[in-house]
Amino acid sequence: MPLSEIAFYVLSAGAIIFALLTITRKSAVVSALMLVMTFCFLAGIYLTLSAQFLAVVQVAVYAGAIMVLVLFVIMLLNLESEDIRITSSWKSLVGVLVALGVLAQILAMIFMSEDKLPKTISASAAVLGTTESVGTTLYTAYSFPFEMASIILISAAVGAIILAKKRLA
Amino acid sequence: MVIEALIKIAIVLFVVLTGVSYTVLVERWVCAWVQDRIGPNRVGPLGLFQPLADVLKLLLKEDIEPLMAQKWFHWVAPVISIAVAFSVLAIVPFGHVLMLGNHAIPLTIASGINIGVLYIVALTSLGVYGITLAGWSSGSKYSLLGGLRSSAQMISYELTLGLGLLSVIMLSGSLDLNTIINSQAQGLWNVVRAPLGFLLFFVSSFAETNRQPFDLPEAEPELVGGYHTEYSSMKFALFFLAEYANIITASAVMTVLFFGGWHLPFVDQLGLSSLAMTIIGVLAFALKVIGLLFVFIWVRWTVPRFRYDQLMNLGWKVLLPLGILNIILTAFEKIYLIA
């Protein structure tokens, strides 16, 4: 087995184990930390595909920024003491159905386009480094969706601030 | 290849660990000098063996674990802190290429990483976990408050750090640290080309390394000792080590990004051999790092600690707008002055 394949199996096993731990741990803080570990293993998988930019952004943004904020909120509100329990059975039923739907969608995508998927990131990207490739694609072909996403994010942030201000007044 | 990398890792670890212990000693000397005292001079000549005595003392202390602590996380927090502090050094180029016969050895542990700057950003953003976890897992209110403060502070100042970095990336057009140094060797050092960017990076480095005047996570008059209140013995020593390793790393990164790394102006016109050039380069890099380390220490014993709201106001209302202004200015500079 080539080294890259071993790396892939080790990293994906790690990602799956920590993802399972994320949803099974009782303590919210521990769950959040397990999610951080999952993100780190995912970043490792990106690295084996020579998508360095994506890997580093995964760590910097998800593991480093977003999860720190989540952890911050959990610690600040002291959610540890709160016993979160799903009481009604239909809520969990909906949850399971949605999860199964997403799983089916992912599996369908994988099996329908198996021969179309590239085996690795293109050779030019591996040489150039994916930063340039991602940047060029983002600001030329996908500039409109990219700007739209940023507007949506900003309006969400502004909306959150307005809601918080209202409660204060 | 592997052996070469291992040797480089061993050398860098040895130098940095020695550097850390002597930075502590120098810090105490400078502090004494600022406060008009004598400072440590008892252990060995001039007090030079003081670090050894300190380490021995810390190793021999009893490791006390608080009753309310989350055992595993309490143990792993200092490990995260120290690991992150040292990992950044893997990509810092501490010299030019060393030629041994026909064999070229790049003086970086991991050379040819084309996302160097982003790697630094990613690792510093992970550094928060060590402190936050230490605060939370200790099961003490002082520690928890220290941990919370640190995560708020580090998230806020990471933005400014990134915005300061952006001017370097814009001027060099690359994320690779060697390319950044070369672009400074050909033109001017980035501290001249992007002074505002340097100022932003410099100020937020203090916040990221939890140094005075931004050492609120461990502000002792309010929080006893902050996130490491409940730590003792070698685990405390690890946090201590991580703090100083972080300062050394920050100085090294600043040297590379803003002070031309191993580059010294006018040396390449002297017509020296490549070996001499490499040695001068490494020495120049070390000197620059030591100079910045001194500034870190100097600031600590000169500027009083900020209040928490002052820290947040400075970060969000002063430094962040300045960071955006910095990008605009750098863009104009790049278009009209350089290209």
PDB file of C-alpha atoms in Angstrom, chain B residues 14-282:
ATOM      1  CA  PHE B  14      18.448  23.019  21.273  1.00  0.00           C
ATOM      2  CA  VAL B  15      19.033  26.642  20.318  1.00  0.00           C
ATOM      3  CA  VAL B  16      15.469  27.716  21.075  1.00  0.00           C
ATOM      4  CA  LEU B  17      15.260  25.869  24.406  1.00  0.00           C
ATOM      5  CA  THR B  18      18.562  27.386  25.487  1.00  0.00           C
ATOM      6  CA  GLY B  19      17.322  30.699  24.148  1.00  0.00           C
ATOM      7  CA  VAL B  20      14.145  30.399  26.183  1.00  0.00           C
ATOM      8  CA  SER B  21      15.953  29.765  29.450  1.00  0.00           C
ATOM      9  CA  TYR B  22      18.366  32.619  28.864  1.00  0.00           C
ATOM     10  CA  THR B  23      15.573  34.966  27.748  1.00  0.00           C
ATOM     11  CA  VAL B  24      14.068  34.401  31.189  1.00  0.00           C
ATOM     12  CA  LEU B  25      17.390  35.313  32.783  1.00  0.00           C
ATOM     13  CA  VAL B  26      17.828  38.380  30.552  1.00  0.00           C
ATOM     14  CA  GLU B  27      14.270  39.397  31.346  1.00  0.00           C
ATOM     15  CA  ARG B  28      15.102  39.332  35.051  1.00  0.00           C
ATOM     16  CA  TRP B  29      18.306  41.292  34.439  1.00  0.00           C
ATOM     17  CA  VAL B  30      16.546  43.937  32.357  1.00  0.00           C
ATOM     18  CA  CYS B  31      13.732  44.140  34.907  1.00  0.00           C
ATOM     19  CA  ALA B  32      16.277  44.655  37.662  1.00  0.00           C
ATOM     20  CA  TRP B  33      18.066  47.283  35.591  1.00  0.00           C
ATOM     21  CA  VAL B  34      14.805  49.144  34.867  1.00  0.00           C
ATOM     22  CA  GLN B  35      13.870  49.067  38.552  1.00  0.00           C
ATOM     23  CA  ASP B  36      17.396  49.985  39.658  1.00  0.00           C
ATOM     24  CA  ARG B  37      18.091  46.664  41.376  1.00  0.00           C
ATOM     25  CA  ILE B  38      20.955  44.197  40.954  1.00  0.00           C
ATOM     26  CA  GLY B  39      19.027  41.160  39.708  1.00  0.00           C
ATOM     27  CA  PRO B  40      20.004  37.472  39.836  1.00  0.00           C
ATOM     28  CA  ASN B  41      23.794  37.136  40.211  1.00  0.00           C
ATOM     29  CA  ARG B  42      24.208  34.356  42.790  1.00  0.00           C
ATOM     30  CA  VAL B  43      24.146  31.090  40.796  1.00  0.00           C
ATOM     31  CA  GLY B  44      27.388  30.706  38.898  1.00  0.00           C
ATOM     32  CA  PRO B  45      29.389  33.572  37.407  1.00  0.00           C
ATOM     33  CA  LEU B  46      27.124  36.624  36.852  1.00  0.00           C
ATOM     34  CA  GLY B  47      24.153  34.380  37.671  1.00  0.00           C
ATOM     35  CA  LEU B  48      24.560  32.514  34.379  1.00  0.00           C
ATOM     36  CA  PHE B  49      23.473  29.163  35.864  1.00  0.00           C
ATOM     37  CA  GLN B  50      20.221  30.625  37.175  1.00  0.00           C
ATOM     38  CA  PRO B  51      18.076  28.936  34.440  1.00  0.00           C
ATOM     39  CA  LEU B  52      19.418  25.515  35.478  1.00  0.00           C
ATOM     40  CA  ALA B  53      18.542  26.193  39.099  1.00  0.00           C
ATOM     41  CA  ASP B  54      15.052  27.380  38.091  1.00  0.00           C
ATOM     42  CA  VAL B  55      14.353  24.272  36.039  1.00  0.00           C
ATOM     43  CA  LEU B  56      15.624  21.965  38.778  1.00  0.00           C
ATOM     44  CA  LYS B  57      13.444  23.714  41.332  1.00  0.00           C
ATOM     45  CA  LEU B  58      10.352  23.407  39.142  1.00  0.00           C
ATOM     46  CA  LEU B  59      11.030  19.741  38.388  1.00  0.00           C
ATOM     47  CA  LEU B  60      11.366  18.889  42.072  1.00  0.00           C
ATOM     48  CA  LYS B  61       8.118  20.625  43.081  1.00  0.00           C
ATOM     49  CA  GLU B  62       5.061  18.544  43.794  1.00  0.00           C
ATOM     50  CA  ASP B  63       2.544  18.403  40.951  1.00  0.00           C
ATOM     51  CA  ILE B  64      -0.765  19.389  42.526  1.00  0.00           C
ATOM     52  CA  GLU B  65      -3.957  18.698  40.643  1.00  0.00           C
ATOM     53  CA  PRO B  66      -7.072  20.487  41.888  1.00  0.00           C
ATOM     54  CA  LEU B  67     -10.012  18.348  42.972  1.00  0.00           C
ATOM     55  CA  MET B  68     -12.417  19.947  40.506  1.00  0.00           C
ATOM     56  CA  ALA B  69     -10.049  19.647  37.551  1.00  0.00           C
ATOM     57  CA  GLN B  70     -10.870  17.769  34.349  1.00  0.00           C
ATOM     58  CA  LYS B  71      -7.874  15.504  34.583  1.00  0.00           C
ATOM     59  CA  TRP B  72      -7.140  14.772  30.952  1.00  0.00           C
ATOM     60  CA  PHE B  73      -7.682  18.306  29.657  1.00  0.00           C
ATOM     61  CA  HIS B  74      -5.744  19.730  32.566  1.00  0.00           C
ATOM     62  CA  TRP B  75      -2.826  17.596  31.431  1.00  0.00           C
ATOM     63  CA  VAL B  76      -3.123  18.270  27.691  1.00  0.00           C
ATOM     64  CA  ALA B  77      -3.464  22.080  27.877  1.00  0.00           C
ATOM     65  CA  PRO B  78       0.223  22.912  28.539  1.00  0.00           C
ATOM     66  CA  VAL B  79       1.203  20.348  25.895  1.00  0.00           C
ATOM     67  CA  ILE B  80      -0.912  22.172  23.290  1.00  0.00           C
ATOM     68  CA  SER B  81       0.614  25.511  24.294  1.00  0.00           C
ATOM     69  CA  ILE B  82       4.190  24.338  23.949  1.00  0.00           C
ATOM     70  CA  ALA B  83       3.579  22.281  20.792  1.00  0.00           C
ATOM     71  CA  VAL B  84       2.035  25.226  18.966  1.00  0.00           C
ATOM     72  CA  ALA B  85       4.819  27.566  20.084  1.00  0.00           C
ATOM     73  CA  PHE B  86       7.503  25.270  18.675  1.00  0.00           C
ATOM     74  CA  SER B  87       5.696  24.147  15.510  1.00  0.00           C
ATOM     75  CA  VAL B  88       5.815  27.614  13.952  1.00  0.00           C
ATOM     76  CA  LEU B  89       9.622  27.433  13.995  1.00  0.00           C
ATOM     77  CA  ALA B  90       9.457  24.551  11.492  1.00  0.00           C
ATOM     78  CA  ILE B  91       9.091  26.948   8.574  1.00  0.00           C
ATOM     79  CA  VAL B  92      11.154  29.926   9.732  1.00  0.00           C
ATOM     80  CA  PRO B  93      14.218  30.296   7.472  1.00  0.00           C
ATOM     81  CA  PHE B  94      17.108  31.121   9.799  1.00  0.00           C
ATOM     82  CA  GLY B  95      19.671  31.462   7.060  1.00  0.00           C
ATOM     83  CA  HIS B  96      20.325  31.227   3.350  1.00  0.00           C
ATOM     84  CA  VAL B  97      21.286  27.969   1.623  1.00  0.00           C
ATOM     85  CA  LEU B  98      24.310  26.214   3.169  1.00  0.00           C
ATOM     86  CA  MET B  99      26.591  24.694   0.508  1.00  0.00           C
ATOM     87  CA  LEU B 100      28.464  21.554   1.591  1.00  0.00           C
ATOM     88  CA  GLY B 101      30.478  20.632  -1.473  1.00  0.00           C
ATOM     89  CA  ASN B 102      27.832  20.374  -4.170  1.00  0.00           C
ATOM     90  CA  HIS B 103      25.076  19.618  -1.709  1.00  0.00           C
ATOM     91  CA  ALA B 104      22.764  22.551  -0.956  1.00  0.00           C
ATOM     92  CA  ILE B 105      21.054  22.532   2.437  1.00  0.00           C
ATOM     93  CA  PRO B 106      18.274  25.088   2.859  1.00  0.00           C
ATOM     94  CA  LEU B 107      18.435  26.432   6.418  1.00  0.00           C
ATOM     95  CA  THR B 108      14.773  25.807   7.203  1.00  0.00           C
ATOM     96  CA  ILE B 109      13.388  22.660   8.799  1.00  0.00           C
ATOM     97  CA  ALA B 110      10.552  22.361   6.290  1.00  0.00           C
ATOM     98  CA  SER B 111      11.668  24.167   3.158  1.00  0.00           C
ATOM     99  CA  GLY B 112       9.598  24.800   0.075  1.00  0.00           C
ATOM    100  CA  ILE B 113       6.277  25.281   1.827  1.00  0.00           C
ATOM    101  CA  ASN B 114       4.402  27.715  -0.376  1.00  0.00           C
ATOM    102  CA  ILE B 115       1.783  28.612   2.232  1.00  0.00           C
ATOM    103  CA  GLY B 116       4.255  29.632   4.945  1.00  0.00           C
ATOM    104  CA  VAL B 117       2.450  32.750   6.121  1.00  0.00           C
ATOM    105  CA  LEU B 118      -0.911  30.974   6.320  1.00  0.00           C
ATOM    106  CA  TYR B 119       0.696  28.151   8.288  1.00  0.00           C
ATOM    107  CA  ILE B 120       1.804  30.705  10.876  1.00  0.00           C
ATOM    108  CA  VAL B 121      -1.701  32.174  11.046  1.00  0.00           C
ATOM    109  CA  ALA B 122      -3.302  28.746  11.398  1.00  0.00           C
ATOM    110  CA  LEU B 123      -0.967  27.676  14.202  1.00  0.00           C
ATOM    111  CA  THR B 124      -1.267  30.904  16.176  1.00  0.00           C
ATOM    112  CA  SER B 125      -5.040  30.552  15.980  1.00  0.00           C
ATOM    113  CA  LEU B 126      -4.701  27.075  17.525  1.00  0.00           C
ATOM    114  CA  GLY B 127      -2.583  28.474  20.341  1.00  0.00           C
ATOM    115  CA  VAL B 128      -5.714  29.817  22.025  1.00  0.00           C
ATOM    116  CA  TYR B 129      -6.792  26.284  22.915  1.00  0.00           C
ATOM    117  CA  GLY B 130      -3.919  25.697  25.293  1.00  0.00           C
ATOM    118  CA  ILE B 131      -4.842  28.690  27.414  1.00  0.00           C
ATOM    119  CA  THR B 132      -8.617  28.339  27.113  1.00  0.00           C
ATOM    120  CA  LEU B 133      -8.479  24.664  28.045  1.00  0.00           C
ATOM    121  CA  ALA B 134      -6.154  25.344  30.940  1.00  0.00           C
ATOM    122  CA  GLY B 135      -8.624  27.898  32.247  1.00  0.00           C
ATOM    123  CA  TRP B 136     -11.654  25.695  31.837  1.00  0.00           C
ATOM    124  CA  SER B 137     -10.201  22.376  32.998  1.00  0.00           C
ATOM    125  CA  SER B 138      -8.781  23.766  36.243  1.00  0.00           C
ATOM    126  CA  GLY B 139     -12.270  24.081  37.730  1.00  0.00           C
ATOM    127  CA  SER B 140     -11.483  27.433  39.317  1.00  0.00           C
ATOM    128  CA  LYS B 141     -13.161  30.770  38.682  1.00  0.00           C
ATOM    129  CA  TYR B 142      -9.909  32.713  38.338  1.00  0.00           C
ATOM    130  CA  SER B 143      -8.584  30.255  35.790  1.00  0.00           C
ATOM    131  CA  LEU B 144     -11.857  30.238  33.854  1.00  0.00           C
ATOM    132  CA  LEU B 145     -11.947  34.044  33.683  1.00  0.00           C
ATOM    133  CA  GLY B 146      -8.333  34.077  32.535  1.00  0.00           C
ATOM    134  CA  GLY B 147      -9.109  31.510  29.848  1.00  0.00           C
ATOM    135  CA  LEU B 148     -12.172  33.429  28.648  1.00  0.00           C
ATOM    136  CA  ARG B 149     -10.243  36.676  28.518  1.00  0.00           C
ATOM    137  CA  SER B 150      -7.479  35.073  26.544  1.00  0.00           C
ATOM    138  CA  SER B 151      -9.821  33.638  23.937  1.00  0.00           C
ATOM    139  CA  ALA B 152     -11.590  37.005  23.516  1.00  0.00           C
ATOM    140  CA  GLN B 153      -8.281  38.840  23.350  1.00  0.00           C
ATOM    141  CA  MET B 154      -6.600  36.464  20.951  1.00  0.00           C
ATOM    142  CA  ILE B 155      -9.570  36.326  18.574  1.00  0.00           C
ATOM    143  CA  SER B 156      -9.734  40.132  18.509  1.00  0.00           C
ATOM    144  CA  TYR B 157      -6.060  40.674  17.875  1.00  0.00           C
ATOM    145  CA  GLU B 158      -5.736  37.844  15.364  1.00  0.00           C
ATOM    146  CA  LEU B 159      -7.684  40.055  12.952  1.00  0.00           C
ATOM    147  CA  THR B 160      -5.209  42.899  13.314  1.00  0.00           C
ATOM    148  CA  LEU B 161      -2.331  40.449  13.037  1.00  0.00           C
ATOM    149  CA  GLY B 162      -3.762  39.143   9.773  1.00  0.00           C
ATOM    150  CA  LEU B 163      -4.368  42.634   8.393  1.00  0.00           C
ATOM    151  CA  GLY B 164      -0.781  43.608   9.222  1.00  0.00           C
ATOM    152  CA  LEU B 165       0.444  40.438   7.507  1.00  0.00           C
ATOM    153  CA  LEU B 166      -1.578  41.239   4.395  1.00  0.00           C
ATOM    154  CA  SER B 167       0.616  44.226   3.536  1.00  0.00           C
ATOM    155  CA  VAL B 168       3.670  41.938   3.503  1.00  0.00           C
ATOM    156  CA  ILE B 169       1.878  39.448   1.276  1.00  0.00           C
ATOM    157  CA  MET B 170       0.743  42.238  -1.058  1.00  0.00           C
ATOM    158  CA  LEU B 171       4.241  43.702  -1.367  1.00  0.00           C
ATOM    159  CA  SER B 172       5.982  40.363  -1.980  1.00  0.00           C
ATOM    160  CA  GLY B 173       3.155  38.731  -3.911  1.00  0.00           C
ATOM    161  CA  SER B 174       3.807  35.425  -2.183  1.00  0.00           C
ATOM    162  CA  LEU B 175       3.004  33.393   0.925  1.00  0.00           C
ATOM    163  CA  ASP B 176       6.389  31.700   0.871  1.00  0.00           C
ATOM    164  CA  LEU B 177       8.753  33.010   3.556  1.00  0.00           C
ATOM    165  CA  ASN B 178      11.873  32.628   1.391  1.00  0.00           C
ATOM    166  CA  THR B 179      10.287  34.620  -1.433  1.00  0.00           C
ATOM    167  CA  ILE B 180       9.307  37.291   1.087  1.00  0.00           C
ATOM    168  CA  ILE B 181      12.913  37.547   2.302  1.00  0.00           C
ATOM    169  CA  ASN B 182      14.254  37.649  -1.259  1.00  0.00           C
ATOM    170  CA  SER B 183      11.872  40.426  -2.227  1.00  0.00           C
ATOM    171  CA  GLN B 184      13.159  42.410   0.749  1.00  0.00           C
ATOM    172  CA  ALA B 185      16.776  41.673  -0.181  1.00  0.00           C
ATOM    173  CA  GLN B 186      16.164  43.077  -3.656  1.00  0.00           C
ATOM    174  CA  GLY B 187      14.233  46.129  -2.502  1.00  0.00           C
ATOM    175  CA  LEU B 188      13.842  47.663   0.908  1.00  0.00           C
ATOM    176  CA  TRP B 189      12.969  45.860   4.103  1.00  0.00           C
ATOM    177  CA  ASN B 190       9.243  45.614   4.712  1.00  0.00           C
ATOM    178  CA  VAL B 191       9.496  47.656   7.890  1.00  0.00           C
ATOM    179  CA  VAL B 192      10.320  50.608   5.611  1.00  0.00           C
ATOM    180  CA  ARG B 193       7.914  49.658   2.845  1.00  0.00           C
ATOM    181  CA  ALA B 194       4.977  48.912   5.188  1.00  0.00           C
ATOM    182  CA  PRO B 195       5.544  50.767   8.474  1.00  0.00           C
ATOM    183  CA  LEU B 196       1.867  50.780   9.401  1.00  0.00           C
ATOM    184  CA  GLY B 197       1.611  47.064   8.713  1.00  0.00           C
ATOM    185  CA  PHE B 198       4.608  46.484  10.966  1.00  0.00           C
ATOM    186  CA  LEU B 199       3.097  48.588  13.752  1.00  0.00           C
ATOM    187  CA  LEU B 200      -0.150  46.588  13.597  1.00  0.00           C
ATOM    188  CA  PHE B 201       1.699  43.277  13.559  1.00  0.00           C
ATOM    189  CA  PHE B 202       3.976  44.390  16.367  1.00  0.00           C
ATOM    190  CA  VAL B 203       1.153  45.529  18.668  1.00  0.00           C
ATOM    191  CA  SER B 204      -0.962  42.445  18.053  1.00  0.00           C
ATOM    192  CA  SER B 205       2.062  40.200  18.633  1.00  0.00           C
ATOM    193  CA  PHE B 206       2.075  41.463  22.193  1.00  0.00           C
ATOM    194  CA  ALA B 207      -1.576  40.532  22.545  1.00  0.00           C
ATOM    195  CA  GLU B 208      -1.080  37.126  20.921  1.00  0.00           C
ATOM    196  CA  THR B 209       1.835  36.233  23.184  1.00  0.00           C
ATOM    197  CA  ASN B 210      -0.038  37.557  26.251  1.00  0.00           C
ATOM    198  CA  ARG B 211       2.768  39.912  27.108  1.00  0.00           C
ATOM    199  CA  GLN B 212       2.474  43.139  28.990  1.00  0.00           C
ATOM    200  CA  PRO B 213       0.820  45.583  28.353  1.00  0.00           C
ATOM    201  CA  PHE B 214      -1.708  42.991  27.147  1.00  0.00           C
ATOM    202  CA  ASP B 215      -1.172  40.223  29.696  1.00  0.00           C
ATOM    203  CA  LEU B 216      -4.781  40.312  30.888  1.00  0.00           C
ATOM    204  CA  PRO B 217      -5.235  36.511  30.799  1.00  0.00           C
ATOM    205  CA  GLU B 218      -2.908  36.301  33.795  1.00  0.00           C
ATOM    206  CA  ALA B 219      -3.397  39.756  35.317  1.00  0.00           C
ATOM    207  CA  GLU B 220      -2.294  38.907  38.828  1.00  0.00           C
ATOM    208  CA  PRO B 221      -3.984  41.718  40.788  1.00  0.00           C
ATOM    209  CA  GLU B 222      -7.404  40.622  39.521  1.00  0.00           C
ATOM    210  CA  LEU B 223      -7.064  36.942  38.647  1.00  0.00           C
ATOM    211  CA  VAL B 224      -4.386  35.663  41.072  1.00  0.00           C
ATOM    212  CA  GLY B 225      -2.468  34.097  38.185  1.00  0.00           C
ATOM    213  CA  GLY B 226      -5.068  33.793  35.454  1.00  0.00           C
ATOM    214  CA  TYR B 227      -5.304  30.634  33.397  1.00  0.00           C
ATOM    215  CA  HIS B 228      -2.387  28.942  35.127  1.00  0.00           C
ATOM    216  CA  THR B 229      -3.460  29.670  38.709  1.00  0.00           C
ATOM    217  CA  GLU B 230      -4.041  25.964  39.396  1.00  0.00           C
ATOM    218  CA  TYR B 231      -0.894  24.713  37.696  1.00  0.00           C
ATOM    219  CA  SER B 232       2.214  23.687  39.560  1.00  0.00           C
ATOM    220  CA  SER B 233       5.528  21.965  39.030  1.00  0.00           C
ATOM    221  CA  MET B 234       6.535  20.989  35.482  1.00  0.00           C
ATOM    222  CA  LYS B 235       3.097  21.699  34.006  1.00  0.00           C
ATOM    223  CA  PHE B 236       3.418  25.303  35.126  1.00  0.00           C
ATOM    224  CA  ALA B 237       6.956  25.310  33.773  1.00  0.00           C
ATOM    225  CA  LEU B 238       5.602  24.222  30.391  1.00  0.00           C
ATOM    226  CA  PHE B 239       3.295  27.258  30.267  1.00  0.00           C
ATOM    227  CA  PHE B 240       6.202  29.430  31.286  1.00  0.00           C
ATOM    228  CA  LEU B 241       8.343  27.858  28.591  1.00  0.00           C
ATOM    229  CA  ALA B 242       5.558  28.284  26.035  1.00  0.00           C
ATOM    230  CA  GLU B 243       5.242  31.986  26.826  1.00  0.00           C
ATOM    231  CA  TYR B 244       8.925  32.604  26.184  1.00  0.00           C
ATOM    232  CA  ALA B 245       9.015  30.253  23.200  1.00  0.00           C
ATOM    233  CA  ASN B 246       6.122  32.275  21.797  1.00  0.00           C
ATOM    234  CA  ILE B 247       8.086  35.496  22.202  1.00  0.00           C
ATOM    235  CA  ILE B 248      11.073  33.978  20.425  1.00  0.00           C
ATOM    236  CA  THR B 249       8.817  32.661  17.657  1.00  0.00           C
ATOM    237  CA  ALA B 250       7.093  36.032  17.310  1.00  0.00           C
ATOM    238  CA  SER B 251      10.474  37.779  17.101  1.00  0.00           C
ATOM    239  CA  ALA B 252      11.703  35.292  14.508  1.00  0.00           C
ATOM    240  CA  VAL B 253       8.548  35.682  12.412  1.00  0.00           C
ATOM    241  CA  MET B 254       8.764  39.470  12.651  1.00  0.00           C
ATOM    242  CA  THR B 255      12.418  39.333  11.593  1.00  0.00           C
ATOM    243  CA  VAL B 256      11.503  37.279   8.545  1.00  0.00           C
ATOM    244  CA  LEU B 257       8.468  39.332   7.548  1.00  0.00           C
ATOM    245  CA  PHE B 258       9.622  42.862   8.269  1.00  0.00           C
ATOM    246  CA  PHE B 259      13.382  42.950   8.856  1.00  0.00           C
ATOM    247  CA  GLY B 260      14.632  40.985   5.864  1.00  0.00           C
ATOM    248  CA  GLY B 261      15.325  37.690   7.689  1.00  0.00           C
ATOM    249  CA  TRP B 262      18.975  36.719   7.202  1.00  0.00           C
ATOM    250  CA  HIS B 263      19.564  39.587   4.764  1.00  0.00           C
ATOM    251  CA  LEU B 264      22.021  42.361   5.614  1.00  0.00           C
ATOM    252  CA  PRO B 265      22.349  45.259   3.181  1.00  0.00           C
ATOM    253  CA  PHE B 266      25.673  45.801   1.350  1.00  0.00           C
ATOM    254  CA  VAL B 267      27.159  42.471   2.506  1.00  0.00           C
ATOM    255  CA  ASP B 268      26.739  40.862  -0.917  1.00  0.00           C
ATOM    256  CA  GLN B 269      28.930  43.588  -2.427  1.00  0.00           C
ATOM    257  CA  LEU B 270      31.925  42.597  -0.274  1.00  0.00           C
ATOM    258  CA  GLY B 271      32.697  39.609  -2.473  1.00  0.00           C
ATOM    259  CA  LEU B 272      32.822  37.037   0.336  1.00  0.00           C
ATOM    260  CA  SER B 273      32.657  33.276  -0.196  1.00  0.00           C
ATOM    261  CA  SER B 274      29.230  31.647  -0.058  1.00  0.00           C
ATOM    262  CA  LEU B 275      30.048  29.942   3.253  1.00  0.00           C
ATOM    263  CA  ALA B 276      30.988  33.254   4.871  1.00  0.00           C
ATOM    264  CA  MET B 277      27.812  34.822   3.457  1.00  0.00           C
ATOM    265  CA  THR B 278      25.710  32.030   4.958  1.00  0.00           C
ATOM    266  CA  ILE B 279      27.361  32.384   8.364  1.00  0.00           C
ATOM    267  CA  ILE B 280      26.926  36.163   8.308  1.00  0.00           C
ATOM    268  CA  GLY B 281      23.288  35.599   7.330  1.00  0.00           C
ATOM    269  CA  VAL B 282      22.614  33.273  10.275  1.00  0.00           C
TER     270      VAL B 282
END
